[in-house]
Amino acid sequence: MQSKKILSILACAGILASAGVTIVDSNFTNQEVQTVKAVKVKARSYGIDVAVYQSTSLASSARKGAKYAIVKVSEGTSYRNPRAKSQISSAKANGMMPMAYHFALFGANSSRAKSEAKYAVLSAKAYGLPKGSYIACDWETGDGNNVNGGKTASANAIIAFMKQIKASGYQPLLYSGAYLLNSHINTSKVTNAFPNSLWVASYATMGRIDTPNFNYFPSMNGVAIWQFTDNWRGLHVDGNISLLPLTTNSGKASSQAPSAKGVTARKKIMSISSIYDKNGKNTGKHAKTYKTYNVYGTPVKIGNKEFYRIGKNSYVKLANVDGIKRVLKSSTKIFTNKGKVTSKSDVPAGTTVATYGGIKTVNGQKVYRVNKNRYMRADAF
């Protein structure tokens, strides 16, 4: 991304650290790389993004632990990255999820945005990007892109681009620096149209960074991927970390029952959870709270909600298993259903916490469940 260094120096300081947040494992050296097609990447996984300036072989990044590669495929309506096909092929060959990005020149022009999106899709297809993969709109300064067309007009144009990407059977993302997202784009309008679609650049410092410091995470909603350095592990390639699971879908309007017959994970139900069929109809049955179930395949979207399959034609809402991540607006304590405080000190404002189920009433207080028999005040979020 041409201007990411300027954007990222203007990083917003925020906090995304809590006792329950997964710690990123930095022991990635000397891993064996398998030739597989990645269809799902876990949250807190590392990835890279590359353009014509980087090598056609991504093997060294894979050996360092990169699980996905976001390849520049196009710019405007007349440029294609001549190395993109080889880079996407290398990602696949090294067990990385291939993704793509397009450098936008449409500014706040919605009509041009649609044309650029069509060009991006044609480019991605030509270079072998699988249907259902992610294609990001890289909207920033550089090469004549006008970032001063107004926050709402710019958001409308970006949404037009993303809608065209989705209509073409791919998953849209928006890339930019934290400064532009906050000051030049009506970003909430984008995330309302496409939740959890942001890929944000924000660096704590310039130069080599091997692992992200979440004290410098830009505090904003809807972030799926954070680009935290332009020199990851000394490879002189942009380093990213996924904040949410990334999944390649089939390219259909909504994904349905996965074909996987084997168990892919075992997960605990953390809140009262109805069981639904593949069409999203409530079966009238319930999964047992705090019981661990087999999970088959990756999460699927039925309607506008995500589910895990736990049995034959049996689905539970993902939010009742993995929770919904919320950010504390004010500090609060953790307590039991008897009102007994379990934390020695308050959990500070700015901490991201996974909550399970809806708001409950415990000892006269409105609360969210944050673990088994552990609650926090709902008004603190």
CSV table of C-alpha atoms in Angstrom, one decimal:
chain,number,residue,atom,x,y,z
A,1,MET,CA,0.0,0.0,0.0
A,2,GLN,CA,1.6,3.1,-1.2
A,3,SER,CA,0.8,5.6,1.6
A,4,LYS,CA,0.4,3.3,4.6
A,5,LYS,CA,3.5,4.6,6.3
A,6,ILE,CA,2.1,8.1,6.5
A,7,LEU,CA,-1.3,6.9,7.6
A,8,SER,CA,0.0,4.6,10.2
A,9,ILE,CA,2.3,7.0,12.0
A,10,LEU,CA,-0.9,8.8,13.0
A,11,ALA,CA,-1.9,5.8,15.0
A,12,CYS,CA,-4.7,6.1,17.6
A,13,ALA,CA,-3.8,4.6,20.9
A,14,GLY,CA,-6.4,2.2,22.4
A,15,ILE,CA,-6.4,-0.8,24.6
A,16,LEU,CA,-7.4,-4.2,23.6
A,17,ALA,CA,-6.0,-6.2,26.5
A,18,SER,CA,-7.7,-8.3,29.1
A,19,ALA,CA,-7.1,-11.3,31.2
A,20,GLY,CA,-9.1,-13.4,28.8
A,21,VAL,CA,-7.5,-12.2,25.5
A,22,THR,CA,-5.5,-14.9,23.7
A,23,ILE,CA,-1.8,-14.3,23.7
A,24,VAL,CA,-0.2,-14.5,20.3
A,25,ASP,CA,2.4,-17.3,20.1
A,26,SER,CA,5.6,-16.0,18.6
A,27,ASN,CA,7.3,-19.4,18.2
A,28,PHE,CA,6.7,-19.8,14.5
A,29,THR,CA,10.2,-20.5,13.2
A,30,ASN,CA,11.1,-23.7,11.4
A,31,GLN,CA,7.5,-24.8,10.9
A,32,GLU,CA,6.8,-27.4,8.2
A,33,VAL,CA,4.8,-25.9,5.4
A,34,GLN,CA,2.1,-28.1,3.9
A,35,THR,CA,0.6,-27.8,0.4
A,36,VAL,CA,-3.0,-27.2,1.3
A,37,LYS,CA,-5.8,-24.8,0.5
A,38,ALA,CA,-6.6,-22.8,3.6
A,39,VAL,CA,-10.4,-22.2,4.0
A,40,LYS,CA,-10.3,-20.9,7.5
A,41,VAL,CA,-7.9,-18.8,9.5
A,42,LYS,CA,-8.3,-18.5,13.3
A,43,ALA,CA,-8.4,-15.2,15.1
A,44,ARG,CA,-5.0,-13.9,16.2
A,45,SER,CA,-3.3,-15.4,13.2
A,46,TYR,CA,-0.5,-13.6,11.3
A,47,GLY,CA,-0.7,-12.7,7.6
A,48,ILE,CA,1.1,-10.6,5.1
A,49,ASP,CA,0.2,-8.4,2.2
A,50,VAL,CA,2.2,-8.1,-1.0
A,51,ALA,CA,2.4,-6.2,-4.2
A,52,VAL,CA,4.7,-6.0,-7.2
A,53,TYR,CA,7.6,-4.9,-4.9
A,54,GLN,CA,7.6,-8.3,-3.1
A,55,SER,CA,8.8,-11.7,-4.3
A,56,THR,CA,6.7,-14.1,-6.2
A,57,SER,CA,7.5,-16.7,-3.6
A,58,LEU,CA,5.8,-16.4,-0.2
A,59,ALA,CA,7.5,-19.5,1.3
A,60,SER,CA,9.7,-17.5,3.7
A,61,SER,CA,6.6,-15.8,5.2
A,62,ALA,CA,4.8,-19.1,5.5
A,63,ARG,CA,7.8,-20.6,7.4
A,64,LYS,CA,7.6,-17.6,9.8
A,65,GLY,CA,4.0,-18.4,10.5
A,66,ALA,CA,1.9,-16.4,8.1
A,67,LYS,CA,-1.4,-18.1,7.6
A,68,TYR,CA,-2.8,-15.8,4.9
A,69,ALA,CA,-1.6,-13.5,2.1
A,70,ILE,CA,-3.4,-10.5,0.8
A,71,VAL,CA,-2.1,-9.9,-2.8
A,72,LYS,CA,-2.5,-6.6,-4.7
A,73,VAL,CA,-4.3,-7.6,-7.9
A,74,SER,CA,-5.3,-4.2,-9.5
A,75,GLU,CA,-5.5,-0.4,-9.3
A,76,GLY,CA,-8.0,1.9,-10.9
A,77,THR,CA,-9.3,0.3,-14.2
A,78,SER,CA,-6.0,-0.1,-16.1
A,79,TYR,CA,-3.3,-1.6,-13.8
A,80,ARG,CA,-2.8,-5.2,-12.8
A,81,ASN,CA,0.0,-6.5,-10.6
A,82,PRO,CA,2.1,-8.7,-13.0
A,83,ARG,CA,3.3,-10.8,-10.0
A,84,ALA,CA,-0.2,-11.4,-8.5
A,85,LYS,CA,-0.8,-14.7,-10.2
A,86,SER,CA,2.5,-16.2,-9.0
A,87,GLN,CA,2.0,-14.7,-5.5
A,88,ILE,CA,-1.5,-16.2,-5.2
A,89,SER,CA,-0.3,-19.5,-6.4
A,90,SER,CA,2.6,-19.4,-3.9
A,91,ALA,CA,0.1,-18.7,-1.1
A,92,LYS,CA,-1.9,-21.7,-2.0
A,93,ALA,CA,1.2,-23.9,-2.3
A,94,ASN,CA,2.4,-22.9,1.1
A,95,GLY,CA,-0.9,-23.5,2.9
A,96,MET,CA,-1.9,-19.9,3.2
A,97,MET,CA,-5.4,-18.5,2.6
A,98,PRO,CA,-5.1,-16.3,-0.5
A,99,MET,CA,-6.9,-12.9,-0.5
A,100,ALA,CA,-6.7,-9.8,-2.7
A,101,TYR,CA,-6.8,-6.1,-2.6
A,102,HIS,CA,-7.4,-3.3,-5.1
A,103,PHE,CA,-5.9,0.2,-4.8
A,104,ALA,CA,-8.8,2.6,-5.3
A,105,LEU,CA,-8.7,5.7,-7.4
A,106,PHE,CA,-12.4,6.5,-7.3
A,107,GLY,CA,-12.4,8.9,-4.3
A,108,ALA,CA,-16.0,9.7,-3.6
A,109,ASN,CA,-17.4,8.7,-7.0
A,110,SER,CA,-19.8,5.8,-6.6
A,111,SER,CA,-20.2,5.2,-10.3
A,112,ARG,CA,-16.4,4.9,-10.8
A,113,ALA,CA,-16.3,2.7,-7.7
A,114,LYS,CA,-18.5,0.1,-9.3
A,115,SER,CA,-16.4,0.1,-12.4
A,116,GLU,CA,-13.2,-0.4,-10.3
A,117,ALA,CA,-14.9,-3.2,-8.4
A,118,LYS,CA,-15.7,-5.0,-11.6
A,119,TYR,CA,-12.1,-4.6,-12.8
A,120,ALA,CA,-10.8,-5.9,-9.4
A,121,VAL,CA,-13.0,-9.0,-9.7
A,122,LEU,CA,-11.9,-9.7,-13.2
A,123,SER,CA,-8.3,-9.3,-12.2
A,124,ALA,CA,-8.7,-11.5,-9.1
A,125,LYS,CA,-10.4,-14.3,-11.2
A,126,ALA,CA,-7.7,-14.0,-13.9
A,127,TYR,CA,-5.0,-14.6,-11.2
A,128,GLY,CA,-6.7,-17.6,-9.7
A,129,LEU,CA,-8.3,-16.2,-6.5
A,130,PRO,CA,-11.0,-18.7,-5.5
A,131,LYS,CA,-14.6,-17.6,-5.5
A,132,GLY,CA,-15.8,-16.7,-2.0
A,133,SER,CA,-12.4,-15.2,-1.1
A,134,TYR,CA,-11.8,-11.7,0.4
A,135,ILE,CA,-11.2,-8.7,-1.9
A,136,ALA,CA,-10.3,-5.5,0.0
A,137,CYS,CA,-10.8,-1.9,-1.2
A,138,ASP,CA,-7.5,-0.1,-0.4
A,139,TRP,CA,-8.7,3.5,0.0
A,140,GLU,CA,-6.0,5.9,0.9
A,141,THR,CA,-3.9,8.8,-0.4
A,142,GLY,CA,-1.7,8.2,-3.4
A,143,ASP,CA,-1.8,8.0,-7.2
A,144,GLY,CA,-4.4,10.7,-7.4
A,145,ASN,CA,-7.1,9.2,-5.2
A,146,ASN,CA,-9.1,12.1,-3.7
A,147,VAL,CA,-9.7,11.5,0.0
A,148,ASN,CA,-11.3,14.9,0.5
A,149,GLY,CA,-14.7,14.3,-1.2
A,150,GLY,CA,-16.6,14.3,2.1
A,151,LYS,CA,-17.0,11.6,4.8
A,152,THR,CA,-20.4,10.5,3.7
A,153,ALA,CA,-19.8,10.7,-0.1
A,154,SER,CA,-16.6,8.7,0.3
A,155,ALA,CA,-18.4,6.1,2.4
A,156,ASN,CA,-21.1,5.8,-0.2
A,157,ALA,CA,-18.6,5.2,-2.9
A,158,ILE,CA,-16.7,2.6,-0.8
A,159,ILE,CA,-20.0,0.8,-0.1
A,160,ALA,CA,-20.8,0.8,-3.8
A,161,PHE,CA,-17.5,-0.9,-4.4
A,162,MET,CA,-18.1,-3.4,-1.7
A,163,LYS,CA,-21.6,-4.2,-2.8
A,164,GLN,CA,-20.3,-5.0,-6.3
A,165,ILE,CA,-17.6,-7.2,-4.8
A,166,LYS,CA,-20.3,-9.1,-2.9
A,167,ALA,CA,-22.6,-9.4,-5.9
A,168,SER,CA,-19.7,-11.0,-7.7
A,169,GLY,CA,-19.4,-13.8,-5.2
A,170,TYR,CA,-16.5,-12.4,-3.1
A,171,GLN,CA,-16.3,-11.0,0.4
A,172,PRO,CA,-15.5,-7.3,0.7
A,173,LEU,CA,-13.1,-5.6,3.1
A,174,LEU,CA,-12.1,-1.9,3.5
A,175,TYR,CA,-8.4,-1.1,4.1
A,176,SER,CA,-7.1,2.3,5.2
A,177,GLY,CA,-5.1,3.9,7.9
A,178,ALA,CA,-6.7,4.7,11.3
A,179,TYR,CA,-6.4,8.4,10.7
A,180,LEU,CA,-8.4,8.4,7.4
A,181,LEU,CA,-10.9,6.0,8.7
A,182,ASN,CA,-11.6,8.3,11.6
A,183,SER,CA,-11.3,11.7,9.8
A,184,HIS,CA,-12.2,11.2,6.1
A,185,ILE,CA,-14.7,8.3,6.0
A,186,ASN,CA,-18.1,7.8,7.6
A,187,THR,CA,-16.8,4.5,8.8
A,188,SER,CA,-19.8,3.6,10.9
A,189,LYS,CA,-21.9,3.7,7.7
A,190,VAL,CA,-19.5,1.3,6.1
A,191,THR,CA,-19.6,-1.1,9.0
A,192,ASN,CA,-23.4,-0.9,9.3
A,193,ALA,CA,-23.5,-2.1,5.7
A,194,PHE,CA,-20.7,-4.6,6.1
A,195,PRO,CA,-20.1,-5.5,9.7
A,196,ASN,CA,-16.6,-6.5,10.8
A,197,SER,CA,-15.1,-5.5,7.4
A,198,LEU,CA,-12.3,-3.2,8.3
A,199,TRP,CA,-8.6,-3.9,7.7
A,200,VAL,CA,-6.9,-1.1,9.5
A,201,ALA,CA,-3.3,0.1,9.4
A,202,SER,CA,-1.8,1.5,12.6
A,203,TYR,CA,1.8,1.2,13.7
A,204,ALA,CA,3.1,1.7,17.2
A,205,THR,CA,6.5,2.6,15.6
A,206,MET,CA,8.2,2.4,12.3
A,207,GLY,CA,10.7,-0.4,11.6
A,208,ARG,CA,10.7,-4.0,12.4
A,209,ILE,CA,7.9,-5.4,14.6
A,210,ASP,CA,7.6,-9.1,15.2
A,211,THR,CA,4.5,-9.2,17.4
A,212,PRO,CA,1.8,-6.6,17.8
A,213,ASN,CA,1.5,-4.4,20.9
A,214,PHE,CA,-2.2,-4.3,21.6
A,215,ASN,CA,-1.7,-1.1,23.7
A,216,TYR,CA,-1.5,0.6,20.4
A,217,PHE,CA,-4.4,-1.0,18.7
A,218,PRO,CA,-6.7,1.7,17.1
A,219,SER,CA,-9.8,1.9,19.2
A,220,MET,CA,-12.7,1.4,16.7
A,221,ASN,CA,-15.4,-1.1,15.9
A,222,GLY,CA,-15.7,-3.5,13.1
A,223,VAL,CA,-12.0,-4.4,12.7
A,224,ALA,CA,-11.3,-7.9,11.2
A,225,ILE,CA,-7.6,-7.4,10.4
A,226,TRP,CA,-4.9,-5.1,11.9
A,227,GLN,CA,-1.8,-4.2,9.9
A,228,PHE,CA,0.7,-3.4,12.6
A,229,THR,CA,4.1,-3.2,10.8
A,230,ASP,CA,5.7,-2.8,7.4
A,231,ASN,CA,8.6,-5.0,8.4
A,232,TRP,CA,7.4,-8.2,9.9
A,233,ARG,CA,10.1,-10.5,11.4
A,234,GLY,CA,12.8,-8.8,9.3
A,235,LEU,CA,11.2,-9.9,6.0
A,236,HIS,CA,10.5,-6.4,4.8
A,237,VAL,CA,6.9,-7.3,4.3
A,238,ASP,CA,3.7,-5.9,5.9
A,239,GLY,CA,2.6,-7.8,9.0
A,240,ASN,CA,-1.1,-8.3,9.9
A,241,ILE,CA,-3.0,-10.0,12.6
A,242,SER,CA,-6.6,-11.3,12.3
A,243,LEU,CA,-8.9,-10.2,15.1
A,244,LEU,CA,-11.7,-12.4,14.0
A,245,PRO,CA,-11.8,-15.8,12.2
A,246,LEU,CA,-11.4,-15.5,8.4
A,247,THR,CA,-13.4,-18.0,6.3
A,248,THR,CA,-13.5,-18.5,2.6
A,249,ASN,CA,-17.2,-19.1,1.7
A,250,SER,CA,-18.7,-20.7,-1.4
A,251,GLY,CA,-19.5,-17.5,-3.0
A,252,LYS,CA,-23.2,-18.1,-2.6
A,253,ALA,CA,-25.5,-15.5,-1.1
A,254,SER,CA,-25.5,-17.5,2.2
A,255,SER,CA,-23.6,-20.5,3.2
A,256,GLN,CA,-25.5,-23.5,4.5
A,257,ALA,CA,-24.7,-26.8,6.0
A,258,PRO,CA,-21.0,-27.7,5.8
A,259,SER,CA,-20.2,-31.0,4.1
A,260,ALA,CA,-17.6,-31.9,6.7
A,261,LYS,CA,-18.4,-35.2,8.4
A,262,GLY,CA,-15.6,-35.2,10.9
A,263,VAL,CA,-15.2,-33.3,14.1
A,264,THR,CA,-13.2,-30.1,13.6
A,265,ALA,CA,-13.4,-28.8,17.1
A,266,ARG,CA,-14.9,-29.2,20.6
A,267,LYS,CA,-16.5,-26.2,22.0
A,268,LYS,CA,-18.4,-25.3,25.2
A,269,ILE,CA,-21.9,-23.8,25.1
A,270,MET,CA,-21.6,-20.7,27.3
A,271,SER,CA,-25.2,-19.5,27.4
A,272,ILE,CA,-28.7,-20.9,27.0
A,273,SER,CA,-28.8,-21.9,23.3
A,274,SER,CA,-31.7,-23.0,21.2
A,275,ILE,CA,-31.0,-25.6,18.5
A,276,TYR,CA,-31.9,-24.6,14.9
A,277,ASP,CA,-32.1,-26.5,11.6
A,278,LYS,CA,-30.2,-25.7,8.4
A,279,ASN,CA,-32.9,-23.2,7.4
A,280,GLY,CA,-32.7,-21.3,10.7
A,281,LYS,CA,-35.9,-22.6,12.1
A,282,ASN,CA,-35.9,-23.1,15.9
A,283,THR,CA,-36.4,-26.8,16.6
A,284,GLY,CA,-37.7,-26.2,20.1
A,285,LYS,CA,-34.7,-28.1,21.6
A,286,HIS,CA,-31.8,-26.6,23.6
A,287,ALA,CA,-28.1,-27.3,24.0
A,288,LYS,CA,-27.0,-27.8,27.5
A,289,THR,CA,-25.2,-24.8,29.0
A,290,TYR,CA,-21.5,-25.3,29.9
A,291,LYS,CA,-21.5,-28.7,28.1
A,292,THR,CA,-18.8,-29.3,25.5
A,293,TYR,CA,-20.1,-30.3,22.0
A,294,ASN,CA,-18.4,-31.6,18.9
A,295,VAL,CA,-18.4,-29.0,16.1
A,296,TYR,CA,-18.5,-30.0,12.5
A,297,GLY,CA,-16.9,-27.8,9.8
A,298,THR,CA,-16.4,-24.1,10.0
A,299,PRO,CA,-19.0,-21.5,11.1
A,300,VAL,CA,-21.9,-21.0,8.6
A,301,LYS,CA,-24.2,-18.1,8.0
A,302,ILE,CA,-27.9,-18.7,8.0
A,303,GLY,CA,-29.9,-15.6,7.3
A,304,ASN,CA,-27.8,-12.8,8.9
A,305,LYS,CA,-26.4,-14.8,11.9
A,306,GLU,CA,-23.5,-17.2,12.3
A,307,PHE,CA,-23.9,-20.7,13.6
A,308,TYR,CA,-21.9,-23.8,14.5
A,309,ARG,CA,-23.1,-27.3,13.4
A,310,ILE,CA,-23.1,-29.6,16.5
A,311,GLY,CA,-25.0,-32.5,14.9
A,312,LYS,CA,-27.1,-33.7,12.0
A,313,ASN,CA,-29.2,-30.7,10.9
A,314,SER,CA,-28.5,-29.1,14.4
A,315,TYR,CA,-27.0,-25.7,14.8
A,316,VAL,CA,-26.4,-23.3,17.6
A,317,LYS,CA,-25.7,-19.6,17.4
A,318,LEU,CA,-21.9,-18.8,17.4
A,319,ALA,CA,-22.5,-15.9,19.8
A,320,ASN,CA,-23.6,-18.4,22.5
A,321,VAL,CA,-20.3,-20.3,22.0
A,322,ASP,CA,-17.6,-17.8,21.2
A,323,GLY,CA,-19.4,-14.8,22.6
A,324,ILE,CA,-19.8,-11.3,21.4
A,325,LYS,CA,-16.8,-9.0,22.0
A,326,ARG,CA,-17.7,-5.7,23.7
A,327,VAL,CA,-15.5,-2.9,24.9
A,328,LEU,CA,-15.8,-1.5,28.4
A,329,LYS,CA,-16.7,2.2,28.5
A,330,SER,CA,-16.1,2.3,32.2
A,331,SER,CA,-14.2,0.1,34.7
A,332,THR,CA,-16.1,-2.6,36.5
A,333,LYS,CA,-15.6,-5.6,38.7
A,334,ILE,CA,-16.4,-9.3,38.0
A,335,PHE,CA,-18.9,-10.9,40.3
A,336,THR,CA,-20.9,-14.2,40.8
A,337,ASN,CA,-24.6,-14.7,40.7
A,338,LYS,CA,-24.6,-14.2,44.5
A,339,GLY,CA,-23.0,-10.8,44.1
A,340,LYS,CA,-19.6,-11.9,45.4
A,341,VAL,CA,-16.8,-9.9,43.8
A,342,THR,CA,-14.1,-12.2,42.3
A,343,SER,CA,-11.7,-9.6,40.9
A,344,LYS,CA,-9.1,-7.9,43.2
A,345,SER,CA,-9.2,-4.8,41.1
A,346,ASP,CA,-11.5,-3.3,38.5
A,347,VAL,CA,-11.3,-4.4,34.9
A,348,PRO,CA,-10.2,-1.1,33.2
A,349,ALA,CA,-12.2,0.9,30.6
A,350,GLY,CA,-11.1,0.1,27.1
A,351,THR,CA,-10.8,-3.6,27.8
A,352,THR,CA,-12.4,-5.9,25.2
A,353,VAL,CA,-14.5,-8.7,26.8
A,354,ALA,CA,-16.4,-11.6,25.3
A,355,THR,CA,-20.0,-11.7,26.6
A,356,TYR,CA,-22.4,-14.6,26.3
A,357,GLY,CA,-26.1,-14.3,25.8
A,358,GLY,CA,-28.2,-11.2,26.4
A,359,ILE,CA,-28.5,-8.9,29.3
A,360,LYS,CA,-29.5,-10.7,32.6
A,361,THR,CA,-30.6,-9.5,36.0
A,362,VAL,CA,-28.4,-10.6,38.9
A,363,ASN,CA,-29.1,-9.2,42.4
A,364,GLY,CA,-31.1,-6.4,40.9
A,365,GLN,CA,-28.3,-5.4,38.4
A,366,LYS,CA,-28.4,-5.7,34.7
A,367,VAL,CA,-25.3,-7.7,33.7
A,368,TYR,CA,-23.6,-9.7,30.9
A,369,ARG,CA,-22.2,-13.2,31.5
A,370,VAL,CA,-18.5,-13.2,30.8
A,371,ASN,CA,-17.7,-16.8,32.0
A,372,LYS,CA,-19.3,-19.6,34.0
A,373,ASN,CA,-21.0,-17.8,36.9
A,374,ARG,CA,-19.1,-14.7,36.2
A,375,TYR,CA,-20.8,-11.4,35.3
A,376,MET,CA,-20.0,-7.7,34.6
A,377,ARG,CA,-22.4,-4.7,34.8
A,378,ALA,CA,-24.1,-4.2,31.4
A,379,ASP,CA,-24.0,-0.4,31.7
A,380,ALA,CA,-20.2,-0.6,31.8
A,381,PHE,CA,-20.1,-1.5,28.2
